[in-house]
């Protein structure tokens, strides 16, 4: 199948994306001196850019291919959460499945960049698993739009959203619809019954405890 025809198929479907939502923040500055408080550079920030990250970035990629996309996850009731919701809404992503929670910050990854080099990355996040009560709220949002959804992608970044409970209940809900997973180690073996399972080599080796040396060994493990 030619690439063009393959891409055309994305325009006929509605995809649900369930996963960890991240706001990527980039601070661009100039370093002209060393701090008198400690031997570290002082960056004078000149510009700030923000982009949806994590599962939100996956949703944007699907939208760029022409799919309708409904995103399910959580953000904090904070400024980064509001910025992320606005960015997604402006780019045509369905955000009705995103729940704002007051006691957990939006995952924010801040990169400070000077002269084309990343100086430091600062992560603000809580990665503890969500409780079943919050998972059930997400599942209710999924049920409300389920009739229009053709496929689902689980995008796991180990930030606490995709618990074993939410994963198994979601798989049951989506039934015969196409189910694809980009897993992380914590719930690697929880995704039973999915159609596409896409770990990278490092994740597969860590999960199975097997050092993969060639394609034959890789195929053997996947079977």
PDB file of C-alpha atoms in Angstrom:
ATOM      1  CA  UNK A   1       0.000   0.000   0.000  1.00  0.00           C
ATOM      2  CA  UNK A   2       1.349   3.422  -0.950  1.00  0.00           C
ATOM      3  CA  UNK A   3       1.983   5.861   1.878  1.00  0.00           C
ATOM      4  CA  UNK A   4      -0.562   8.317   0.476  1.00  0.00           C
ATOM      5  CA  UNK A   5      -3.348   5.719   0.523  1.00  0.00           C
ATOM      6  CA  UNK A   6      -2.382   4.614   4.024  1.00  0.00           C
ATOM      7  CA  UNK A   7      -2.550   8.196   5.302  1.00  0.00           C
ATOM      8  CA  UNK A   8      -5.915   8.716   3.593  1.00  0.00           C
ATOM      9  CA  UNK A   9      -7.405   6.011   5.816  1.00  0.00           C
ATOM     10  CA  UNK A  10      -6.771   8.160   8.899  1.00  0.00           C
ATOM     11  CA  UNK A  11      -9.225  10.749   7.586  1.00  0.00           C
ATOM     12  CA  UNK A  12     -12.153   8.355   7.966  1.00  0.00           C
ATOM     13  CA  UNK A  13     -11.768   7.453  11.638  1.00  0.00           C
ATOM     14  CA  UNK A  14     -12.205   8.849  15.135  1.00  0.00           C
ATOM     15  CA  UNK A  15      -9.489   7.860  17.607  1.00  0.00           C
ATOM     16  CA  UNK A  16      -9.497   7.992  21.388  1.00  0.00           C
ATOM     17  CA  UNK A  17      -6.146   8.634  23.054  1.00  0.00           C
ATOM     18  CA  UNK A  18      -5.870   7.740  26.736  1.00  0.00           C
ATOM     19  CA  UNK A  19      -2.667   8.654  28.498  1.00  0.00           C
ATOM     20  CA  UNK A  20      -0.415  10.967  30.438  1.00  0.00           C
ATOM     21  CA  UNK A  21      -0.751  14.615  29.441  1.00  0.00           C
ATOM     22  CA  UNK A  22       2.333  16.825  29.556  1.00  0.00           C
ATOM     23  CA  UNK A  23       3.013  20.479  28.842  1.00  0.00           C
ATOM     24  CA  UNK A  24       6.456  21.031  27.340  1.00  0.00           C
ATOM     25  CA  UNK A  25       7.866  24.472  28.143  1.00  0.00           C
ATOM     26  CA  UNK A  26      10.940  25.958  26.459  1.00  0.00           C
ATOM     27  CA  UNK A  27      12.713  28.986  27.917  1.00  0.00           C
ATOM     28  CA  UNK A  28      15.240  30.581  25.570  1.00  0.00           C
ATOM     29  CA  UNK A  29      17.819  32.899  27.063  1.00  0.00           C
ATOM     30  CA  UNK A  30      21.306  34.317  26.990  1.00  0.00           C
ATOM     31  CA  UNK A  31      24.089  33.509  29.422  1.00  0.00           C
ATOM     32  CA  UNK A  32      26.463  36.384  30.120  1.00  0.00           C
ATOM     33  CA  UNK A  33      27.732  35.720  33.621  1.00  0.00           C
ATOM     34  CA  UNK A  34      28.138  33.232  36.452  1.00  0.00           C
ATOM     35  CA  UNK A  35      25.994  33.526  39.553  1.00  0.00           C
ATOM     36  CA  UNK A  36      27.743  34.945  42.648  1.00  0.00           C
ATOM     37  CA  UNK A  37      25.657  32.549  44.780  1.00  0.00           C
ATOM     38  CA  UNK A  38      26.973  29.343  43.202  1.00  0.00           C
ATOM     39  CA  UNK A  39      29.195  28.360  40.240  1.00  0.00           C
ATOM     40  CA  UNK A  40      26.285  28.164  37.790  1.00  0.00           C
ATOM     41  CA  UNK A  41      25.420  30.240  34.703  1.00  0.00           C
ATOM     42  CA  UNK A  42      22.740  32.933  34.908  1.00  0.00           C
ATOM     43  CA  UNK A  43      20.334  32.784  31.953  1.00  0.00           C
ATOM     44  CA  UNK A  44      18.389  35.923  31.051  1.00  0.00           C
ATOM     45  CA  UNK A  45      15.168  34.562  29.536  1.00  0.00           C
ATOM     46  CA  UNK A  46      14.130  36.238  26.281  1.00  0.00           C
ATOM     47  CA  UNK A  47      11.443  33.923  24.912  1.00  0.00           C
ATOM     48  CA  UNK A  48       9.008  31.235  26.078  1.00  0.00           C
ATOM     49  CA  UNK A  49       7.346  28.552  23.970  1.00  0.00           C
ATOM     50  CA  UNK A  50       4.923  25.824  25.016  1.00  0.00           C
ATOM     51  CA  UNK A  51       3.780  22.669  23.240  1.00  0.00           C
ATOM     52  CA  UNK A  52       1.516  19.748  24.124  1.00  0.00           C
ATOM     53  CA  UNK A  53       3.571  16.713  25.135  1.00  0.00           C
ATOM     54  CA  UNK A  54       3.080  13.080  26.064  1.00  0.00           C
ATOM     55  CA  UNK A  55      -0.289  11.685  25.005  1.00  0.00           C
ATOM     56  CA  UNK A  56      -1.320  15.197  23.952  1.00  0.00           C
ATOM     57  CA  UNK A  57       1.415  15.182  21.304  1.00  0.00           C
ATOM     58  CA  UNK A  58       0.176  11.823  20.012  1.00  0.00           C
ATOM     59  CA  UNK A  59      -3.288  13.348  19.668  1.00  0.00           C
ATOM     60  CA  UNK A  60      -1.864  16.229  17.638  1.00  0.00           C
ATOM     61  CA  UNK A  61      -0.024  13.838  15.318  1.00  0.00           C
ATOM     62  CA  UNK A  62      -3.245  11.946  14.647  1.00  0.00           C
ATOM     63  CA  UNK A  63      -5.073  15.205  14.012  1.00  0.00           C
ATOM     64  CA  UNK A  64      -2.378  16.203  11.524  1.00  0.00           C
ATOM     65  CA  UNK A  65      -3.085  12.962   9.645  1.00  0.00           C
ATOM     66  CA  UNK A  66      -6.738  13.958   9.399  1.00  0.00           C
ATOM     67  CA  UNK A  67      -8.298  11.876  12.171  1.00  0.00           C
ATOM     68  CA  UNK A  68     -10.860  13.177  14.610  1.00  0.00           C
ATOM     69  CA  UNK A  69      -9.355  12.762  18.074  1.00  0.00           C
ATOM     70  CA  UNK A  70     -10.808  12.594  21.574  1.00  0.00           C
ATOM     71  CA  UNK A  71      -8.239  12.885  24.360  1.00  0.00           C
ATOM     72  CA  UNK A  72      -8.739  11.360  27.818  1.00  0.00           C
ATOM     73  CA  UNK A  73      -6.588  12.150  30.827  1.00  0.00           C
ATOM     74  CA  UNK A  74      -6.059  14.608  33.659  1.00  0.00           C
ATOM     75  CA  UNK A  75      -4.541  18.031  34.182  1.00  0.00           C
ATOM     76  CA  UNK A  76      -4.160  20.099  37.301  1.00  0.00           C
ATOM     77  CA  UNK A  77      -6.392  23.043  38.055  1.00  0.00           C
ATOM     78  CA  UNK A  78      -3.476  25.359  37.376  1.00  0.00           C
ATOM     79  CA  UNK A  79      -1.963  27.658  34.773  1.00  0.00           C
ATOM     80  CA  UNK A  80      -0.085  24.930  32.823  1.00  0.00           C
ATOM     81  CA  UNK A  81      -3.280  22.860  32.716  1.00  0.00           C
ATOM     82  CA  UNK A  82      -5.257  25.787  31.333  1.00  0.00           C
ATOM     83  CA  UNK A  83      -2.578  26.487  28.755  1.00  0.00           C
ATOM     84  CA  UNK A  84      -2.544  22.864  27.640  1.00  0.00           C
ATOM     85  CA  UNK A  85      -6.336  22.709  27.290  1.00  0.00           C
ATOM     86  CA  UNK A  86      -6.329  25.913  25.251  1.00  0.00           C
ATOM     87  CA  UNK A  87      -3.609  24.651  22.907  1.00  0.00           C
ATOM     88  CA  UNK A  88      -5.473  21.391  22.325  1.00  0.00           C
ATOM     89  CA  UNK A  89      -8.811  23.101  21.743  1.00  0.00           C
ATOM     90  CA  UNK A  90      -7.267  25.537  19.258  1.00  0.00           C
ATOM     91  CA  UNK A  91      -5.863  22.607  17.281  1.00  0.00           C
ATOM     92  CA  UNK A  92      -9.150  20.735  17.049  1.00  0.00           C
ATOM     93  CA  UNK A  93      -8.655  18.046  19.696  1.00  0.00           C
ATOM     94  CA  UNK A  94     -11.684  16.869  21.661  1.00  0.00           C
ATOM     95  CA  UNK A  95     -10.979  17.749  25.302  1.00  0.00           C
ATOM     96  CA  UNK A  96     -14.269  16.734  26.927  1.00  0.00           C
ATOM     97  CA  UNK A  97     -12.529  13.628  28.270  1.00  0.00           C
ATOM     98  CA  UNK A  98      -9.898  15.614  30.175  1.00  0.00           C
ATOM     99  CA  UNK A  99     -10.594  16.073  33.874  1.00  0.00           C
ATOM    100  CA  UNK A 100      -9.162  18.959  35.893  1.00  0.00           C
ATOM    101  CA  UNK A 101      -8.072  17.828  39.348  1.00  0.00           C
ATOM    102  CA  UNK A 102      -7.355  20.298  42.180  1.00  0.00           C
ATOM    103  CA  UNK A 103      -4.843  18.272  44.185  1.00  0.00           C
ATOM    104  CA  UNK A 104      -2.368  17.248  41.482  1.00  0.00           C
ATOM    105  CA  UNK A 105      -0.298  19.540  39.249  1.00  0.00           C
ATOM    106  CA  UNK A 106      -0.223  19.344  35.495  1.00  0.00           C
ATOM    107  CA  UNK A 107       2.956  17.565  34.443  1.00  0.00           C
ATOM    108  CA  UNK A 108       5.260  20.343  33.275  1.00  0.00           C
ATOM    109  CA  UNK A 109       8.679  19.797  31.709  1.00  0.00           C
ATOM    110  CA  UNK A 110      10.695  23.002  31.463  1.00  0.00           C
ATOM    111  CA  UNK A 111      13.824  23.182  29.326  1.00  0.00           C
ATOM    112  CA  UNK A 112      16.196  26.134  29.620  1.00  0.00           C
ATOM    113  CA  UNK A 113      18.081  26.694  26.361  1.00  0.00           C
ATOM    114  CA  UNK A 114      20.926  29.073  25.594  1.00  0.00           C
ATOM    115  CA  UNK A 115      22.941  29.356  22.376  1.00  0.00           C
ATOM    116  CA  UNK A 116      21.220  26.274  20.999  1.00  0.00           C
ATOM    117  CA  UNK A 117      22.192  24.100  23.974  1.00  0.00           C
ATOM    118  CA  UNK A 118      19.853  22.728  26.619  1.00  0.00           C
ATOM    119  CA  UNK A 119      21.273  23.755  29.988  1.00  0.00           C
ATOM    120  CA  UNK A 120      18.842  21.987  32.293  1.00  0.00           C
ATOM    121  CA  UNK A 121      15.416  20.349  32.371  1.00  0.00           C
ATOM    122  CA  UNK A 122      13.075  20.899  35.293  1.00  0.00           C
ATOM    123  CA  UNK A 123      10.209  18.431  35.838  1.00  0.00           C
ATOM    124  CA  UNK A 124       7.187  19.346  37.925  1.00  0.00           C
ATOM    125  CA  UNK A 125       5.005  16.277  38.323  1.00  0.00           C
ATOM    126  CA  UNK A 126       3.274  13.813  40.607  1.00  0.00           C
ATOM    127  CA  UNK A 127       3.591  10.230  39.367  1.00  0.00           C
ATOM    128  CA  UNK A 128       1.650   8.309  42.007  1.00  0.00           C
ATOM    129  CA  UNK A 129      -1.159   6.150  40.545  1.00  0.00           C
ATOM    130  CA  UNK A 130      -4.592   7.753  40.379  1.00  0.00           C
ATOM    131  CA  UNK A 131      -7.273   6.154  42.551  1.00  0.00           C
ATOM    132  CA  UNK A 132     -10.188   4.106  41.234  1.00  0.00           C
ATOM    133  CA  UNK A 133     -12.639   6.950  41.864  1.00  0.00           C
ATOM    134  CA  UNK A 134     -10.816   9.216  39.425  1.00  0.00           C
ATOM    135  CA  UNK A 135     -10.360   6.316  36.998  1.00  0.00           C
ATOM    136  CA  UNK A 136     -14.129   5.770  37.031  1.00  0.00           C
ATOM    137  CA  UNK A 137     -14.709   9.432  36.171  1.00  0.00           C
ATOM    138  CA  UNK A 138     -12.498   8.988  33.121  1.00  0.00           C
ATOM    139  CA  UNK A 139     -14.296   5.779  32.177  1.00  0.00           C
ATOM    140  CA  UNK A 140     -17.635   7.606  32.329  1.00  0.00           C
ATOM    141  CA  UNK A 141     -16.283  10.189  29.879  1.00  0.00           C
ATOM    142  CA  UNK A 142     -15.168   7.353  27.598  1.00  0.00           C
ATOM    143  CA  UNK A 143     -18.621   5.740  27.703  1.00  0.00           C
ATOM    144  CA  UNK A 144     -20.298   9.016  26.767  1.00  0.00           C
ATOM    145  CA  UNK A 145     -18.462   9.183  23.434  1.00  0.00           C
ATOM    146  CA  UNK A 146     -17.881   5.494  22.814  1.00  0.00           C
ATOM    147  CA  UNK A 147     -20.360   5.055  19.949  1.00  0.00           C
ATOM    148  CA  UNK A 148     -18.413   7.429  17.699  1.00  0.00           C
ATOM    149  CA  UNK A 149     -14.940   6.009  18.384  1.00  0.00           C
ATOM    150  CA  UNK A 150     -13.256   3.599  15.944  1.00  0.00           C
ATOM    151  CA  UNK A 151      -9.947   2.950  17.725  1.00  0.00           C
ATOM    152  CA  UNK A 152      -8.039   3.706  20.906  1.00  0.00           C
ATOM    153  CA  UNK A 153      -4.379   4.362  21.685  1.00  0.00           C
ATOM    154  CA  UNK A 154      -3.016   3.932  25.204  1.00  0.00           C
ATOM    155  CA  UNK A 155      -0.021   6.247  25.622  1.00  0.00           C
ATOM    156  CA  UNK A 156       1.804   5.470  28.863  1.00  0.00           C
ATOM    157  CA  UNK A 157       4.595   7.625  30.307  1.00  0.00           C
ATOM    158  CA  UNK A 158       4.524   6.212  33.852  1.00  0.00           C
ATOM    159  CA  UNK A 159       2.958   9.405  35.214  1.00  0.00           C
ATOM    160  CA  UNK A 160       0.236   7.566  37.123  1.00  0.00           C
ATOM    161  CA  UNK A 161      -2.832   7.810  34.892  1.00  0.00           C
ATOM    162  CA  UNK A 162      -2.801   4.346  33.332  1.00  0.00           C
ATOM    163  CA  UNK A 163      -3.347   2.085  36.315  1.00  0.00           C
ATOM    164  CA  UNK A 164      -4.114  -1.613  35.965  1.00  0.00           C
ATOM    165  CA  UNK A 165      -7.739  -0.847  36.852  1.00  0.00           C
ATOM    166  CA  UNK A 166      -8.166   1.852  34.201  1.00  0.00           C
ATOM    167  CA  UNK A 167      -6.376  -0.224  31.574  1.00  0.00           C
ATOM    168  CA  UNK A 168      -8.415  -3.403  32.036  1.00  0.00           C
ATOM    169  CA  UNK A 169     -11.756  -1.570  32.249  1.00  0.00           C
ATOM    170  CA  UNK A 170     -10.943   0.480  29.160  1.00  0.00           C
ATOM    171  CA  UNK A 171      -9.997  -2.591  27.143  1.00  0.00           C
ATOM    172  CA  UNK A 172     -13.338  -4.142  28.105  1.00  0.00           C
ATOM    173  CA  UNK A 173     -15.201  -0.992  27.074  1.00  0.00           C
ATOM    174  CA  UNK A 174     -13.596  -0.737  23.645  1.00  0.00           C
ATOM    175  CA  UNK A 175     -14.430  -4.353  22.832  1.00  0.00           C
ATOM    176  CA  UNK A 176     -13.712  -5.197  19.198  1.00  0.00           C
ATOM    177  CA  UNK A 177     -12.413  -1.755  18.280  1.00  0.00           C
ATOM    178  CA  UNK A 178      -8.740  -1.470  17.321  1.00  0.00           C
ATOM    179  CA  UNK A 179      -6.613  -1.094  20.451  1.00  0.00           C
ATOM    180  CA  UNK A 180      -2.974   0.029  20.291  1.00  0.00           C
ATOM    181  CA  UNK A 181      -0.494   0.507  23.137  1.00  0.00           C
ATOM    182  CA  UNK A 182       2.786   2.327  23.658  1.00  0.00           C
ATOM    183  CA  UNK A 183       3.607   0.769  27.059  1.00  0.00           C
ATOM    184  CA  UNK A 184       5.946   1.495  29.924  1.00  0.00           C
ATOM    185  CA  UNK A 185       7.404  -0.990  32.376  1.00  0.00           C
ATOM    186  CA  UNK A 186       4.994  -0.585  35.314  1.00  0.00           C
ATOM    187  CA  UNK A 187       1.967  -2.058  33.513  1.00  0.00           C
ATOM    188  CA  UNK A 188       3.779  -3.824  30.707  1.00  0.00           C
ATOM    189  CA  UNK A 189       1.855  -7.107  31.036  1.00  0.00           C
ATOM    190  CA  UNK A 190      -1.547  -5.570  31.815  1.00  0.00           C
ATOM    191  CA  UNK A 191      -2.536  -4.870  28.213  1.00  0.00           C
ATOM    192  CA  UNK A 192      -4.029  -8.263  27.407  1.00  0.00           C
ATOM    193  CA  UNK A 193      -6.379  -8.316  24.446  1.00  0.00           C
ATOM    194  CA  UNK A 194      -4.929  -5.381  22.504  1.00  0.00           C
ATOM    195  CA  UNK A 195      -4.206  -5.494  18.778  1.00  0.00           C
ATOM    196  CA  UNK A 196      -0.974  -3.482  18.540  1.00  0.00           C
ATOM    197  CA  UNK A 197       1.699  -3.555  21.259  1.00  0.00           C
ATOM    198  CA  UNK A 198       4.642  -1.239  20.572  1.00  0.00           C
ATOM    199  CA  UNK A 199       7.436  -1.181  23.130  1.00  0.00           C
ATOM    200  CA  UNK A 200      10.931  -0.202  22.108  1.00  0.00           C
ATOM    201  CA  UNK A 201      13.785  -2.707  22.385  1.00  0.00           C
ATOM    202  CA  UNK A 202      15.027  -1.372  25.707  1.00  0.00           C
ATOM    203  CA  UNK A 203      11.560  -1.593  27.293  1.00  0.00           C
ATOM    204  CA  UNK A 204      11.064  -5.106  25.950  1.00  0.00           C
ATOM    205  CA  UNK A 205      14.403  -6.276  27.338  1.00  0.00           C
ATOM    206  CA  UNK A 206      13.706  -4.777  30.768  1.00  0.00           C
ATOM    207  CA  UNK A 207      10.228  -6.281  30.945  1.00  0.00           C
ATOM    208  CA  UNK A 208      11.246  -9.785  29.861  1.00  0.00           C
ATOM    209  CA  UNK A 209      14.728  -9.876  31.383  1.00  0.00           C
ATOM    210  CA  UNK A 210      16.076 -11.180  28.077  1.00  0.00           C
ATOM    211  CA  UNK A 211      18.939  -9.600  26.151  1.00  0.00           C
ATOM    212  CA  UNK A 212      17.856  -9.441  22.515  1.00  0.00           C
ATOM    213  CA  UNK A 213      20.747 -10.016  20.114  1.00  0.00           C
ATOM    214  CA  UNK A 214      19.039 -10.314  16.736  1.00  0.00           C
ATOM    215  CA  UNK A 215      15.722 -10.230  14.873  1.00  0.00           C
ATOM    216  CA  UNK A 216      15.090 -13.959  15.369  1.00  0.00           C
ATOM    217  CA  UNK A 217      15.247 -13.595  19.144  1.00  0.00           C
ATOM    218  CA  UNK A 218      12.972 -10.561  18.928  1.00  0.00           C
ATOM    219  CA  UNK A 219      10.364 -12.496  16.940  1.00  0.00           C
ATOM    220  CA  UNK A 220      10.589 -15.369  19.398  1.00  0.00           C
ATOM    221  CA  UNK A 221       9.815 -13.107  22.347  1.00  0.00           C
ATOM    222  CA  UNK A 222       6.923 -11.408  20.554  1.00  0.00           C
ATOM    223  CA  UNK A 223       5.299 -14.757  19.889  1.00  0.00           C
TER     224      UNK A 223
END
